[in-house]
XYZ file of N, CA and C in Angstrom:
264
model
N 125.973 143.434 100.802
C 127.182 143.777 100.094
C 128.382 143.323 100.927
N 128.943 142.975 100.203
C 130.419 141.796 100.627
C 131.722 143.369 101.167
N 132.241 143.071 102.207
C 133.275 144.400 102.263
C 134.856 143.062 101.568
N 135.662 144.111 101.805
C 136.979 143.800 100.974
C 137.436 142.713 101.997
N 137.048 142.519 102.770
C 137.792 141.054 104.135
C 136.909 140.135 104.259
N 135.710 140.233 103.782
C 135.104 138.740 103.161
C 135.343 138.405 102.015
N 135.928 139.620 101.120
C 136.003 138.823 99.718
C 137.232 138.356 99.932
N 137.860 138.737 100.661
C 139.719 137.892 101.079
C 139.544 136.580 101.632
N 138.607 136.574 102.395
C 137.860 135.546 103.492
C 137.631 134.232 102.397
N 136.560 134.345 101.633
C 136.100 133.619 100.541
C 137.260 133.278 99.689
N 137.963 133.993 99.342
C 139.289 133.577 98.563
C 140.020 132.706 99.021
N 140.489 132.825 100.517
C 140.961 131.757 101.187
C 140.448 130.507 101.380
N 139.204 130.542 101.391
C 138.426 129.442 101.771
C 138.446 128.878 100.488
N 138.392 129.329 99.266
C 138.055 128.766 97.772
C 139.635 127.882 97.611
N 140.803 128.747 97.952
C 142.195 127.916 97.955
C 142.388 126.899 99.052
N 141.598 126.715 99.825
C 142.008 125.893 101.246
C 141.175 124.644 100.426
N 139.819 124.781 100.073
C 139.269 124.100 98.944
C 139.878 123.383 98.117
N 140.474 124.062 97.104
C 140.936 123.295 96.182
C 142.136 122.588 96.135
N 143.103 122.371 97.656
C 144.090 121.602 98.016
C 142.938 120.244 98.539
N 141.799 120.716 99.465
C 141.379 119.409 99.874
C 140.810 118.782 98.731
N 139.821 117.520 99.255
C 139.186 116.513 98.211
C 138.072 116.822 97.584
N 137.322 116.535 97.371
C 135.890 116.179 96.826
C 135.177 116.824 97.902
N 135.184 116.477 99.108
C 134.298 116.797 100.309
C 134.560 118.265 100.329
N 135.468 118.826 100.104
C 135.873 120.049 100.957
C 135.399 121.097 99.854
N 135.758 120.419 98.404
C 134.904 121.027 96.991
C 133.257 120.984 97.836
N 132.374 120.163 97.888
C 131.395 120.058 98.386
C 130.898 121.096 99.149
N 131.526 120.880 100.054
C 131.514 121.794 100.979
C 131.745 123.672 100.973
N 132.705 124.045 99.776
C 132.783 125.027 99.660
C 131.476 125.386 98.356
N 131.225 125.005 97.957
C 129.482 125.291 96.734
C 128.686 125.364 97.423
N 128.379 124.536 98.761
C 127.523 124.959 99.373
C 127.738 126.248 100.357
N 128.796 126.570 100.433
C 128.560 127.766 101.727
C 128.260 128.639 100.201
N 128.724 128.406 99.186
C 128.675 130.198 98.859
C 127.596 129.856 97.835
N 126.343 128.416 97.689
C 125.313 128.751 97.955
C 124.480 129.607 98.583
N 124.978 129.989 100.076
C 123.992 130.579 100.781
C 124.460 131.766 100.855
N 125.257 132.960 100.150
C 125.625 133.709 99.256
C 124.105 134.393 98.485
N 123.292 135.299 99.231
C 122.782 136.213 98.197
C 123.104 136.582 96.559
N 122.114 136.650 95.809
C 122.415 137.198 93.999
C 123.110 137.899 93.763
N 123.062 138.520 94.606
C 123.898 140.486 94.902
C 125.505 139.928 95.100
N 125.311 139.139 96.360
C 126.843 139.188 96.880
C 127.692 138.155 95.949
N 126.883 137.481 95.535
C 127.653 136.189 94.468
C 127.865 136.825 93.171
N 127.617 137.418 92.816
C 128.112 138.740 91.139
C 129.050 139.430 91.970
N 128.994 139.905 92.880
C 130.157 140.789 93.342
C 131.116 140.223 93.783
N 131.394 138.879 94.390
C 132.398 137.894 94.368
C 132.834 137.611 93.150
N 132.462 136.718 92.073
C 132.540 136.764 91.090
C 133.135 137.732 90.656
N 132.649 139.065 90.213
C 133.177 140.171 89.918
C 134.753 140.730 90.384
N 134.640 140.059 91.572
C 135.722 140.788 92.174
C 137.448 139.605 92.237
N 136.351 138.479 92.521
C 137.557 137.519 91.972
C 138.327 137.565 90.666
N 137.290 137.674 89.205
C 137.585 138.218 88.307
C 138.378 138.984 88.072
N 138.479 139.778 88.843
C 139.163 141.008 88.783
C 140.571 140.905 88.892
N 140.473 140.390 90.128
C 142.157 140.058 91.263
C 142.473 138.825 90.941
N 142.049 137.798 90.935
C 142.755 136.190 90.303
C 141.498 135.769 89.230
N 142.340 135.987 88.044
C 141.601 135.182 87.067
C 141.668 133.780 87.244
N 142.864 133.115 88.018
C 143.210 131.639 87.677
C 142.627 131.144 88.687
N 142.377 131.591 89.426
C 141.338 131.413 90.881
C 140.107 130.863 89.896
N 139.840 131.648 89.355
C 138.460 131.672 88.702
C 138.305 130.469 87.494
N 139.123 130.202 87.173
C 139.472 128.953 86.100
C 139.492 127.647 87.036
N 140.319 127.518 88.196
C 140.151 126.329 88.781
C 139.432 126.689 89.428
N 138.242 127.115 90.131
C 136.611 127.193 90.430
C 136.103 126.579 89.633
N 136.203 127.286 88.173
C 135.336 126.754 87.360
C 135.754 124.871 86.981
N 137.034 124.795 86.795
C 136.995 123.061 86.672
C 136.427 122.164 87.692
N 137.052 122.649 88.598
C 136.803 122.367 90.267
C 134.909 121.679 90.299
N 134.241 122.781 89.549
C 132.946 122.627 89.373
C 132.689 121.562 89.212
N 133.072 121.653 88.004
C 133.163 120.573 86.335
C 133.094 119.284 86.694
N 133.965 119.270 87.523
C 134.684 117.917 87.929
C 133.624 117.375 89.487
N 133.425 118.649 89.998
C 132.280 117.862 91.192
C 131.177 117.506 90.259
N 130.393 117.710 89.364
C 129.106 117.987 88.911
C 129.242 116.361 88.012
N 130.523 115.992 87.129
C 130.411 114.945 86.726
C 131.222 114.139 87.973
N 131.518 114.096 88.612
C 131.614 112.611 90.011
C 131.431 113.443 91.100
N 129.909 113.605 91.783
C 129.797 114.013 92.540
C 130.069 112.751 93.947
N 130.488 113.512 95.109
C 131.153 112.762 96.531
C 129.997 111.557 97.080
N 130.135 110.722 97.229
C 129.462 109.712 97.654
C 129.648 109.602 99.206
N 128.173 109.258 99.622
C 128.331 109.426 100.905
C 128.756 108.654 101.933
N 129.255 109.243 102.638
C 130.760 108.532 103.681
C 129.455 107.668 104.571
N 130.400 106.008 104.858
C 129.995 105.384 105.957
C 130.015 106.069 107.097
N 129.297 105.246 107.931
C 129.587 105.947 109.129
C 130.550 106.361 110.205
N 130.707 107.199 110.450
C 131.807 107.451 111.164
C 132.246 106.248 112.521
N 133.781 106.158 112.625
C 134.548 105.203 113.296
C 133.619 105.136 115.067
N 133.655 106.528 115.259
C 132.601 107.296 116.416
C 131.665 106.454 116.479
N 130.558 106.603 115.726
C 129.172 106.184 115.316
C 129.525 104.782 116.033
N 130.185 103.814 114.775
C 130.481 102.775 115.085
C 130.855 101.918 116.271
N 131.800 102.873 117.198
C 132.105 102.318 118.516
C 131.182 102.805 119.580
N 130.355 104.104 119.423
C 129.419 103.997 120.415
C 128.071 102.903 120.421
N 128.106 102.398 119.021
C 127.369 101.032 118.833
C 127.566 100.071 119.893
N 129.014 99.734 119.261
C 129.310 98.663 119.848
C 129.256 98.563 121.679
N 129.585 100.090 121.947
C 129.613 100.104 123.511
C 127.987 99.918 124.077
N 127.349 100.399 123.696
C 125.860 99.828 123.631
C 125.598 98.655 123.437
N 125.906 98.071 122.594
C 125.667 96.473 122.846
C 124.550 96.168 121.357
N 124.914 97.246 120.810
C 123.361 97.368 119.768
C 124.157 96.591 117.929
């Protein structure tokens, strides 16, 4: 069971979300994937409650990952130059 400062917690994280891109959408479905049955109705529930419009752009937010989901990033600039310093 979720107390009242993770469901604030999650709220923040759902708005920090939906300023970033695609990745950060990504990224936030999966954490609250790993969100128990229990605690994800009671989020839900509780978002519901306190921001409906929260809950509307979640739901597009979805919509919109599910038909163009994020394609996966080359490799990082990192990756790349420890290549090259290797000689590989």
């Amino acid at each position: 069971m979720l107390g009242e400062s993770e469901l604030r917690d999650l709220v923040i994280i759902c708005k920090a979300a939906l300023v970033g891109g695609q990745d950060s959408l990504s990224d936030l479905f999966s954490l609250l994937g790993y969100l128990t049955q229990e605690d994800k109705r009671q989020f839900w529930q509780w978002l519901k409650t306190n921001d409906e419009l929260l809950v509307t752009r979640l739901k597009r937010a979805k919509q919109r990952l599910e038909a163009n989901p994020p394609q996966p990033q080359p490799q990082s600039w990192y990756s790349d130059r420890l290549k090259r310093a290797r000689g590989m």
